[in-house]
Amino acid sequence: MSLLSVRGLSAGYGAAPVIEDIDLDVRAGEITVILGANGAGKTTTMRALSGEIKVSGSIEFDGTQIANLRPDQIARRGMRVVPQGRGTLTSLSVRDNLRVGASARTDGDIERDITSWTDRFPALGRRIDQPAGNLSGGEQQMLALARALISRPQLLLCDEPSLGLAPVIVRELFAFLREIQESLGTAMLLVEQNANLALNLATDVYLLEVGRTVAQGSADDFINNDAIRRAYLGM
Amino acid sequence: MTRESTLPKPASLPAKRSLMRPAVIGIVAVALLVAGGQLPDFRVSQIASMLIFAIAISGLNLVAGYGGMLSLGHSALFGVGGYTTAILISEMRLTPLSTMPIAIALGVLVGALMGLPATRVKGIYLALVTLAFAVAFPEFLKRFEELTGGAGGLVVRSVDLAPPAWSGFDRFERSQWMYWLSAVVLVLCLFLVRNLIRSRRGLSITALRDNEIAATVCGVSAARDRISLFAISGGITAAGGSLYAMYIGALSPELSFTVFTSIQLITGLIIGGVATLLGPLAGGVAIVIIPAVTLDLANGQAYGLVFGVVLIVVVFLLPDGIVGRLQKMRVFTGRSQSAAHTST
Amino acid sequence: MHTSLLGRVVPTVSVLALLTAACSIDDQGSGSSDDGGGGEFTVNTENCPDPEAVTAEIGDTIKIGWSAALSGPVAATQVRVNRGIDARLKLYNESQKDIGGRTIDFQMKDDGYDPQKAKQNVAELIQRDKVDILGAVGGGQLAAVVDDQNEACVPLLNSQVGSPEWRDVELYPWTTSYLPRNDMELIASTQLIENEVEDPKVVVVYQQTESGTALRDAFDDAAEGTDLEIVDRIALTTPSDAASSARESGANVLFNATIGADCLSVPEAVARAGFEPELLIQPSACADAKSIYQAGGEAMDGAILFAWTVQGLDPAATEDEDWAEYAAAVEAIDGDPQDNYTILGWSLMDIIIGGLIEADASEDGLTRKSIIEVAQTLQYEPSMFRDGIPWSMSPETGNGINKLQPLRWNAAEGAFDPMGDALTLEAD
């Protein structure tokens, strides 16, 4: 069953749409990846889904229509985005970044969850009361993930999580995403340029080119289809 | 500045300090206030005016400092408070103190109204929209002459501004009364600002200032938080305006509530320290003291020049403002920037 | 009790005002009761914070402290007024000293036309500088200080305010104002209009300021019950807009309810717009012949000013000894004797000094109490006032200048022509 079901989605910034007529499904508990070259419309798709820009078409999340809701409304329904560039709240402390991440929550366990996430990421724990702007790029990416996950989302949207990170950190990151999916059952939609890593992580794949879906299938299909690999992924 | 930490090492130490510091600050503040009250009457009155401006600036600080939204419209909010109090005292025969809640309520209302555009426009455009409030307010006063006295303004006789009997001050001790009243209101406002900024709502506000997209995708409602920030800011600045009316006893649209007043408040905020809790207090002192000192140095037209030079020097030497500078020197906290979101 | 700064006509409608103006001048008018203008005035000192200080004889130095705008847009005019004040004080301190040999120590604090600064200035003048006499300029500023000053029982003499407000001796016994009450002045204006123009239709152009709306409202009040029809009241945005609206109004009389630079800019714009009212009336505050009338050229021809002092450009007025004394004193401080604002300032201080001499000669000697009691009833002939116009303060009207001479500017001659006799001011 689809957790997220997108039909005929078009969006853009001016008169001409950047993405057009996109259909997309994310299954509950599974990891889906959108591949594509620079300018293919991956980030625009993410921004359209998270409510940052106006869209036409249908976006159904968990059975309700969320097209053109505000980002905070979408976030509160359990669909969280880790924005490209991580969106670190630089003048807030690490702890306060996590608290902001939990702002949709009303239960009393937030502080406990903060502790468990900083236990998971000791680098964040060590700098818990320092401005988050002091963190390294990899640490900020971890913070961005933790900040999204602390809200216990059903679906996590990650926009180019590997961008600007050292390969060793990227591997760590993807291992962590896998771990989250397996332990918490969080569905994920990833936008990624690093096709190799992404295909190893994901179960479902969409390939975007110039704002349109040009191919879709299971990750295995993509890995095994030499034509697609050569034509679109340069692998 | 300390908060409960889950890390074992520093946890016990700040806990002790967090009880000590408010007590020490409280004692020092009360001692300073008592000492200030012993000064000659005209000084007490001058300090009262500083405290009143500090209140107005701390309202502005919420929006412009913590919220990161430059408002040029706070003269109107200051004026709403002032005129509400003046009209209620003179027309409705209310006692000065009882007008304050109404002045604050109207300030909240107008503040919220001013916050509406903040959900749509930002930066210099928002500054322009708020400027429209500042420009329109004196015109509004002139238009509704029956109520506001029009361009001629309103006067509240000092007999109507006499301290209430329970205060223990007689009518010749109005300066003392205004001094203590303003001090109490300022403390309440600063307490409110402090708690607000440390609350979850306060976090959201700082988050919106830092990175609006990142904040909203975390579930923070920019519209709701910005409007309520403007509303609370309006209430606080109107409280300052209400006290100003009681202090000065004479209001007029051209003299007290023009764009120039907005700029004065912004100047005070910058000198005192943007997004610092005590910056508005330093700013209130500055905008009363600097003109007074420069007027002694240079009478007449040279005054504007001297004031300008002083301002430039302050901005260059103390880019974080007085309180911002002191915080960096760890005067208040004893630690460096521990609560980062309370400083720029 | 609340009062708006404008429009509130002092309730003590007074027949005495008529008498005041009509009566002959009592030079030594130390309050002899039959002269109507003076009369007895006794101030109650019971409620003063320090009643003894109020009746204590003032020592070798009389301290006068003013709050006025020395910076900001209105400062330029004030500086010219101050030259007259300074010149008069210099003359007194250097060669007269006829207040029992005392020296006058005068200081002026800048308030930038800001009521809050004025309030602070006056508090400092009273408490720190311990002045014997205060002064203030502008209605907003006076409003902010008048209660403090009355509670402190320190005389505030000859404030530069034209509003009828603050002149009620019951409420403000310690305060006097110098400028003619604008309500009374405008009654005289309406009378002049009625006499000069058949079927008068008046358009009022007013500044959207405290003084502008006060003049507008006072004119409305004055026109009530007369044959004047006020066809339009135009808020001044730009002079040319106001002038074209005024032309459209179908009026044959223009009242320029402005002060400062608009005394000149409005008539100039009216002339440019091709509007030629039969009468153009200016308020008495538009007093300076040189910078307003001479500078205006043809545009000002026929404009009417109500004057109480001599005019610097009037050759006849500038020949006598009084003028010589005045001119020498002003020139000694590099002022321009022909500047009418300087003449106003000189006269203002001249009246204060005249009152102090009289207070010193009173039974009590020179005290704060005697100073205000004399000031509220002072009859005096300031050297720079026009012949036949005395200073005649009456506690009933709070008005010292009770006659105004209408003058018509003659652009060709570069001088004013008097229009008949001086008009006597009456309260409504």
PDB file of N, CA and C in Angstrom, chain C residues 65-131:
ATOM      1  N   GLY C  65      15.726  80.570  33.454  1.00  0.00           N
ATOM      2  CA  GLY C  65      16.054  79.397  32.633  1.00  0.00           C
ATOM      3  C   GLY C  65      14.939  79.086  31.650  1.00  0.00           C
ATOM      4  N   TRP C  66      15.333  78.882  30.407  1.00  0.00           N
ATOM      5  CA  TRP C  66      14.363  78.600  29.355  1.00  0.00           C
ATOM      6  C   TRP C  66      14.579  77.235  28.752  1.00  0.00           C
ATOM      7  N   SER C  67      13.496  76.674  28.295  1.00  0.00           N
ATOM      8  CA  SER C  67      13.599  75.515  27.432  1.00  0.00           C
ATOM      9  C   SER C  67      13.025  75.921  26.079  1.00  0.00           C
ATOM     10  N   ALA C  68      13.829  75.765  25.038  1.00  0.00           N
ATOM     11  CA  ALA C  68      13.383  76.166  23.702  1.00  0.00           C
ATOM     12  C   ALA C  68      14.112  75.322  22.670  1.00  0.00           C
ATOM     13  N   ALA C  69      13.602  75.370  21.450  1.00  0.00           N
ATOM     14  CA  ALA C  69      14.215  74.570  20.391  1.00  0.00           C
ATOM     15  C   ALA C  69      15.407  75.302  19.804  1.00  0.00           C
ATOM     16  N   LEU C  70      16.607  74.799  20.098  1.00  0.00           N
ATOM     17  CA  LEU C  70      17.810  75.354  19.473  1.00  0.00           C
ATOM     18  C   LEU C  70      18.309  74.431  18.379  1.00  0.00           C
ATOM     19  N   SER C  71      17.676  73.273  18.281  1.00  0.00           N
ATOM     20  CA  SER C  71      17.985  72.370  17.179  1.00  0.00           C
ATOM     21  C   SER C  71      16.657  71.957  16.564  1.00  0.00           C
ATOM     22  N   GLY C  72      16.737  71.402  15.377  1.00  0.00           N
ATOM     23  CA  GLY C  72      15.500  70.991  14.705  1.00  0.00           C
ATOM     24  C   GLY C  72      14.971  72.078  13.801  1.00  0.00           C
ATOM     25  N   PRO C  73      13.841  71.789  13.165  1.00  0.00           N
ATOM     26  CA  PRO C  73      13.346  72.665  12.090  1.00  0.00           C
ATOM     27  C   PRO C  73      12.911  74.058  12.537  1.00  0.00           C
ATOM     28  N   VAL C  74      12.466  74.200  13.781  1.00  0.00           N
ATOM     29  CA  VAL C  74      11.995  75.531  14.166  1.00  0.00           C
ATOM     30  C   VAL C  74      13.099  76.355  14.836  1.00  0.00           C
ATOM     31  N   ALA C  75      14.291  75.780  14.932  1.00  0.00           N
ATOM     32  CA  ALA C  75      15.359  76.446  15.672  1.00  0.00           C
ATOM     33  C   ALA C  75      15.766  77.768  15.030  1.00  0.00           C
ATOM     34  N   ALA C  76      15.714  77.834  13.700  1.00  0.00           N
ATOM     35  CA  ALA C  76      16.211  79.028  13.015  1.00  0.00           C
ATOM     36  C   ALA C  76      15.470  80.277  13.490  1.00  0.00           C
ATOM     37  N   THR C  77      14.143  80.182  13.604  1.00  0.00           N
ATOM     38  CA  THR C  77      13.362  81.316  14.066  1.00  0.00           C
ATOM     39  C   THR C  77      13.707  81.635  15.518  1.00  0.00           C
ATOM     40  N   GLN C  78      13.833  80.595  16.321  1.00  0.00           N
ATOM     41  CA  GLN C  78      14.115  80.814  17.737  1.00  0.00           C
ATOM     42  C   GLN C  78      15.451  81.527  17.929  1.00  0.00           C
ATOM     43  N   VAL C  79      16.430  81.174  17.113  1.00  0.00           N
ATOM     44  CA  VAL C  79      17.737  81.808  17.217  1.00  0.00           C
ATOM     45  C   VAL C  79      17.611  83.313  16.985  1.00  0.00           C
ATOM     46  N   ARG C  80      16.737  83.688  16.050  1.00  0.00           N
ATOM     47  CA  ARG C  80      16.549  85.120  15.766  1.00  0.00           C
ATOM     48  C   ARG C  80      15.833  85.812  16.918  1.00  0.00           C
ATOM     49  N   VAL C  81      14.866  85.100  17.522  1.00  0.00           N
ATOM     50  CA  VAL C  81      14.202  85.655  18.713  1.00  0.00           C
ATOM     51  C   VAL C  81      15.224  85.828  19.826  1.00  0.00           C
ATOM     52  N   ASN C  82      16.085  84.827  19.964  1.00  0.00           N
ATOM     53  CA  ASN C  82      17.058  84.848  21.056  1.00  0.00           C
ATOM     54  C   ASN C  82      18.027  86.022  20.973  1.00  0.00           C
ATOM     55  N   ARG C  83      18.329  86.469  19.750  1.00  0.00           N
ATOM     56  CA  ARG C  83      19.232  87.617  19.624  1.00  0.00           C
ATOM     57  C   ARG C  83      18.640  88.824  20.323  1.00  0.00           C
ATOM     58  N   GLY C  84      17.339  88.985  20.179  1.00  0.00           N
ATOM     59  CA  GLY C  84      16.679  90.095  20.848  1.00  0.00           C
ATOM     60  C   GLY C  84      16.725  89.928  22.358  1.00  0.00           C
ATOM     61  N   ILE C  85      16.464  88.710  22.816  1.00  0.00           N
ATOM     62  CA  ILE C  85      16.518  88.439  24.252  1.00  0.00           C
ATOM     63  C   ILE C  85      17.918  88.722  24.783  1.00  0.00           C
ATOM     64  N   ASP C  86      18.913  88.210  24.091  1.00  0.00           N
ATOM     65  CA  ASP C  86      20.300  88.387  24.527  1.00  0.00           C
ATOM     66  C   ASP C  86      20.698  89.858  24.548  1.00  0.00           C
ATOM     67  N   ALA C  87      20.293  90.561  23.508  1.00  0.00           N
ATOM     68  CA  ALA C  87      20.671  91.973  23.421  1.00  0.00           C
ATOM     69  C   ALA C  87      20.063  92.756  24.586  1.00  0.00           C
ATOM     70  N   ARG C  88      18.793  92.449  24.888  1.00  0.00           N
ATOM     71  CA  ARG C  88      18.128  93.169  25.983  1.00  0.00           C
ATOM     72  C   ARG C  88      18.798  92.857  27.321  1.00  0.00           C
ATOM     73  N   LEU C  89      19.183  91.591  27.502  1.00  0.00           N
ATOM     74  CA  LEU C  89      19.834  91.188  28.747  1.00  0.00           C
ATOM     75  C   LEU C  89      21.206  91.833  28.876  1.00  0.00           C
ATOM     76  N   LYS C  90      21.902  91.907  27.760  1.00  0.00           N
ATOM     77  CA  LYS C  90      23.239  92.505  27.780  1.00  0.00           C
ATOM     78  C   LYS C  90      23.146  93.982  28.181  1.00  0.00           C
ATOM     79  N   LEU C  91      22.165  94.634  27.589  1.00  0.00           N
ATOM     80  CA  LEU C  91      21.960  96.039  27.934  1.00  0.00           C
ATOM     81  C   LEU C  91      21.687  96.176  29.429  1.00  0.00           C
ATOM     82  N   TYR C  92      20.825  95.282  29.937  1.00  0.00           N
ATOM     83  CA  TYR C  92      20.502  95.367  31.361  1.00  0.00           C
ATOM     84  C   TYR C  92      21.736  95.097  32.217  1.00  0.00           C
ATOM     85  N   ASN C  93      22.398  93.998  31.953  1.00  0.00           N
ATOM     86  CA  ASN C  93      23.504  93.586  32.827  1.00  0.00           C
ATOM     87  C   ASN C  93      24.697  94.533  32.744  1.00  0.00           C
ATOM     88  N   GLU C  94      24.895  95.167  31.585  1.00  0.00           N
ATOM     89  CA  GLU C  94      26.094  95.979  31.429  1.00  0.00           C
ATOM     90  C   GLU C  94      25.875  97.439  31.766  1.00  0.00           C
ATOM     91  N   SER C  95      24.622  97.897  31.623  1.00  0.00           N
ATOM     92  CA  SER C  95      24.508  99.325  31.889  1.00  0.00           C
ATOM     93  C   SER C  95      23.280  99.731  32.679  1.00  0.00           C
ATOM     94  N   GLN C  96      22.396  98.825  33.039  1.00  0.00           N
ATOM     95  CA  GLN C  96      21.191  99.257  33.754  1.00  0.00           C
ATOM     96  C   GLN C  96      21.158  98.731  35.183  1.00  0.00           C
ATOM     97  N   LYS C  97      21.014  97.450  35.323  1.00  0.00           N
ATOM     98  CA  LYS C  97      20.954  96.824  36.643  1.00  0.00           C
ATOM     99  C   LYS C  97      19.962  97.522  37.561  1.00  0.00           C
ATOM    100  N   ASP C  98      18.809  97.905  36.987  1.00  0.00           N
ATOM    101  CA  ASP C  98      17.860  98.660  37.811  1.00  0.00           C
ATOM    102  C   ASP C  98      16.866  97.765  38.549  1.00  0.00           C
ATOM    103  N   ILE C  99      17.188  96.500  38.688  1.00  0.00           N
ATOM    104  CA  ILE C  99      16.395  95.667  39.597  1.00  0.00           C
ATOM    105  C   ILE C  99      17.231  95.511  40.857  1.00  0.00           C
ATOM    106  N   GLY C 100      17.358  96.581  41.585  1.00  0.00           N
ATOM    107  CA  GLY C 100      18.121  96.569  42.826  1.00  0.00           C
ATOM    108  C   GLY C 100      19.571  96.162  42.621  1.00  0.00           C
ATOM    109  N   GLY C 101      20.133  96.503  41.498  1.00  0.00           N
ATOM    110  CA  GLY C 101      21.543  96.206  41.246  1.00  0.00           C
ATOM    111  C   GLY C 101      21.823  94.747  40.943  1.00  0.00           C
ATOM    112  N   ARG C 102      20.772  93.968  40.790  1.00  0.00           N
ATOM    113  CA  ARG C 102      20.988  92.532  40.575  1.00  0.00           C
ATOM    114  C   ARG C 102      21.430  92.224  39.142  1.00  0.00           C
ATOM    115  N   THR C 103      22.145  91.146  39.025  1.00  0.00           N
ATOM    116  CA  THR C 103      22.537  90.644  37.708  1.00  0.00           C
ATOM    117  C   THR C 103      21.511  89.591  37.276  1.00  0.00           C
ATOM    118  N   ILE C 104      21.217  89.543  35.984  1.00  0.00           N
ATOM    119  CA  ILE C 104      20.346  88.478  35.482  1.00  0.00           C
ATOM    120  C   ILE C 104      21.214  87.410  34.825  1.00  0.00           C
ATOM    121  N   ASP C 105      21.036  86.210  35.313  1.00  0.00           N
ATOM    122  CA  ASP C 105      21.760  85.069  34.734  1.00  0.00           C
ATOM    123  C   ASP C 105      20.755  84.269  33.917  1.00  0.00           C
ATOM    124  N   PHE C 106      20.949  84.292  32.606  1.00  0.00           N
ATOM    125  CA  PHE C 106      19.974  83.664  31.707  1.00  0.00           C
ATOM    126  C   PHE C 106      20.582  82.434  31.045  1.00  0.00           C
ATOM    127  N   GLN C 107      19.868  81.342  31.085  1.00  0.00           N
ATOM    128  CA  GLN C 107      20.340  80.177  30.339  1.00  0.00           C
ATOM    129  C   GLN C 107      19.184  79.564  29.562  1.00  0.00           C
ATOM    130  N   MET C 108      19.530  78.972  28.440  1.00  0.00           N
ATOM    131  CA  MET C 108      18.518  78.350  27.600  1.00  0.00           C
ATOM    132  C   MET C 108      18.934  76.917  27.309  1.00  0.00           C
ATOM    133  N   LYS C 109      18.023  76.006  27.598  1.00  0.00           N
ATOM    134  CA  LYS C 109      18.297  74.596  27.311  1.00  0.00           C
ATOM    135  C   LYS C 109      17.540  74.183  26.057  1.00  0.00           C
ATOM    136  N   ASP C 110      18.199  73.432  25.241  1.00  0.00           N
ATOM    137  CA  ASP C 110      17.596  72.989  23.976  1.00  0.00           C
ATOM    138  C   ASP C 110      16.618  71.840  24.230  1.00  0.00           C
ATOM    139  N   ASP C 111      15.411  71.981  23.725  1.00  0.00           N
ATOM    140  CA  ASP C 111      14.493  70.836  23.806  1.00  0.00           C
ATOM    141  C   ASP C 111      14.166  70.267  22.420  1.00  0.00           C
ATOM    142  N   GLY C 112      14.725  70.860  21.383  1.00  0.00           N
ATOM    143  CA  GLY C 112      14.475  70.325  20.042  1.00  0.00           C
ATOM    144  C   GLY C 112      13.002  70.211  19.699  1.00  0.00           C
ATOM    145  N   TYR C 113      12.150  71.005  20.368  1.00  0.00           N
ATOM    146  CA  TYR C 113      10.699  70.994  20.166  1.00  0.00           C
ATOM    147  C   TYR C 113      10.099  69.652  20.584  1.00  0.00           C
ATOM    148  N   ASP C 114      10.729  69.004  21.525  1.00  0.00           N
ATOM    149  CA  ASP C 114      10.282  67.696  22.003  1.00  0.00           C
ATOM    150  C   ASP C 114       9.742  67.876  23.431  1.00  0.00           C
ATOM    151  N   PRO C 115       8.454  67.566  23.652  1.00  0.00           N
ATOM    152  CA  PRO C 115       7.871  67.791  24.978  1.00  0.00           C
ATOM    153  C   PRO C 115       8.611  67.053  26.091  1.00  0.00           C
ATOM    154  N   GLN C 116       9.090  65.852  25.766  1.00  0.00           N
ATOM    155  CA  GLN C 116       9.761  65.075  26.797  1.00  0.00           C
ATOM    156  C   GLN C 116      11.049  65.755  27.246  1.00  0.00           C
ATOM    157  N   LYS C 117      11.795  66.293  26.270  1.00  0.00           N
ATOM    158  CA  LYS C 117      13.034  66.994  26.632  1.00  0.00           C
ATOM    159  C   LYS C 117      12.704  68.290  27.355  1.00  0.00           C
ATOM    160  N   ALA C 118      11.615  68.938  26.933  1.00  0.00           N
ATOM    161  CA  ALA C 118      11.222  70.180  27.602  1.00  0.00           C
ATOM    162  C   ALA C 118      10.904  69.895  29.070  1.00  0.00           C
ATOM    163  N   LYS C 119      10.196  68.792  29.296  1.00  0.00           N
ATOM    164  CA  LYS C 119       9.833  68.425  30.662  1.00  0.00           C
ATOM    165  C   LYS C 119      11.080  68.179  31.503  1.00  0.00           C
ATOM    166  N   GLN C 120      12.033  67.459  30.901  1.00  0.00           N
ATOM    167  CA  GLN C 120      13.275  67.174  31.612  1.00  0.00           C
ATOM    168  C   GLN C 120      14.058  68.464  31.862  1.00  0.00           C
ATOM    169  N   ASN C 121      14.108  69.327  30.845  1.00  0.00           N
ATOM    170  CA  ASN C 121      14.821  70.600  31.002  1.00  0.00           C
ATOM    171  C   ASN C 121      14.250  71.415  32.146  1.00  0.00           C
ATOM    172  N   VAL C 122      12.929  71.500  32.177  1.00  0.00           N
ATOM    173  CA  VAL C 122      12.293  72.333  33.203  1.00  0.00           C
ATOM    174  C   VAL C 122      12.508  71.721  34.586  1.00  0.00           C
ATOM    175  N   ALA C 123      12.444  70.383  34.664  1.00  0.00           N
ATOM    176  CA  ALA C 123      12.713  69.732  35.957  1.00  0.00           C
ATOM    177  C   ALA C 123      14.128  70.058  36.427  1.00  0.00           C
ATOM    178  N   GLU C 124      15.078  70.031  35.516  1.00  0.00           N
ATOM    179  CA  GLU C 124      16.464  70.348  35.898  1.00  0.00           C
ATOM    180  C   GLU C 124      16.620  71.813  36.260  1.00  0.00           C
ATOM    181  N   LEU C 125      15.953  72.661  35.504  1.00  0.00           N
ATOM    182  CA  LEU C 125      16.056  74.098  35.787  1.00  0.00           C
ATOM    183  C   LEU C 125      15.501  74.404  37.173  1.00  0.00           C
ATOM    184  N   ILE C 126      14.395  73.725  37.508  1.00  0.00           N
ATOM    185  CA  ILE C 126      13.787  73.982  38.814  1.00  0.00           C
ATOM    186  C   ILE C 126      14.634  73.387  39.931  1.00  0.00           C
ATOM    187  N   GLN C 127      14.999  72.126  39.767  1.00  0.00           N
ATOM    188  CA  GLN C 127      15.594  71.419  40.899  1.00  0.00           C
ATOM    189  C   GLN C 127      17.102  71.576  40.991  1.00  0.00           C
ATOM    190  N   ARG C 128      17.789  71.513  39.876  1.00  0.00           N
ATOM    191  CA  ARG C 128      19.254  71.577  39.953  1.00  0.00           C
ATOM    192  C   ARG C 128      19.733  73.021  39.868  1.00  0.00           C
ATOM    193  N   ASP C 129      19.240  73.731  38.866  1.00  0.00           N
ATOM    194  CA  ASP C 129      19.726  75.101  38.670  1.00  0.00           C
ATOM    195  C   ASP C 129      19.003  76.086  39.567  1.00  0.00           C
ATOM    196  N   LYS C 130      17.915  75.659  40.143  1.00  0.00           N
ATOM    197  CA  LYS C 130      17.134  76.486  41.069  1.00  0.00           C
ATOM    198  C   LYS C 130      16.874  77.879  40.496  1.00  0.00           C
ATOM    199  N   VAL C 131      16.310  77.888  39.297  1.00  0.00           N
ATOM    200  CA  VAL C 131      16.040  79.179  38.677  1.00  0.00           C
ATOM    201  C   VAL C 131      14.858  79.863  39.363  1.00  0.00           C
TER     202      VAL C 131
END
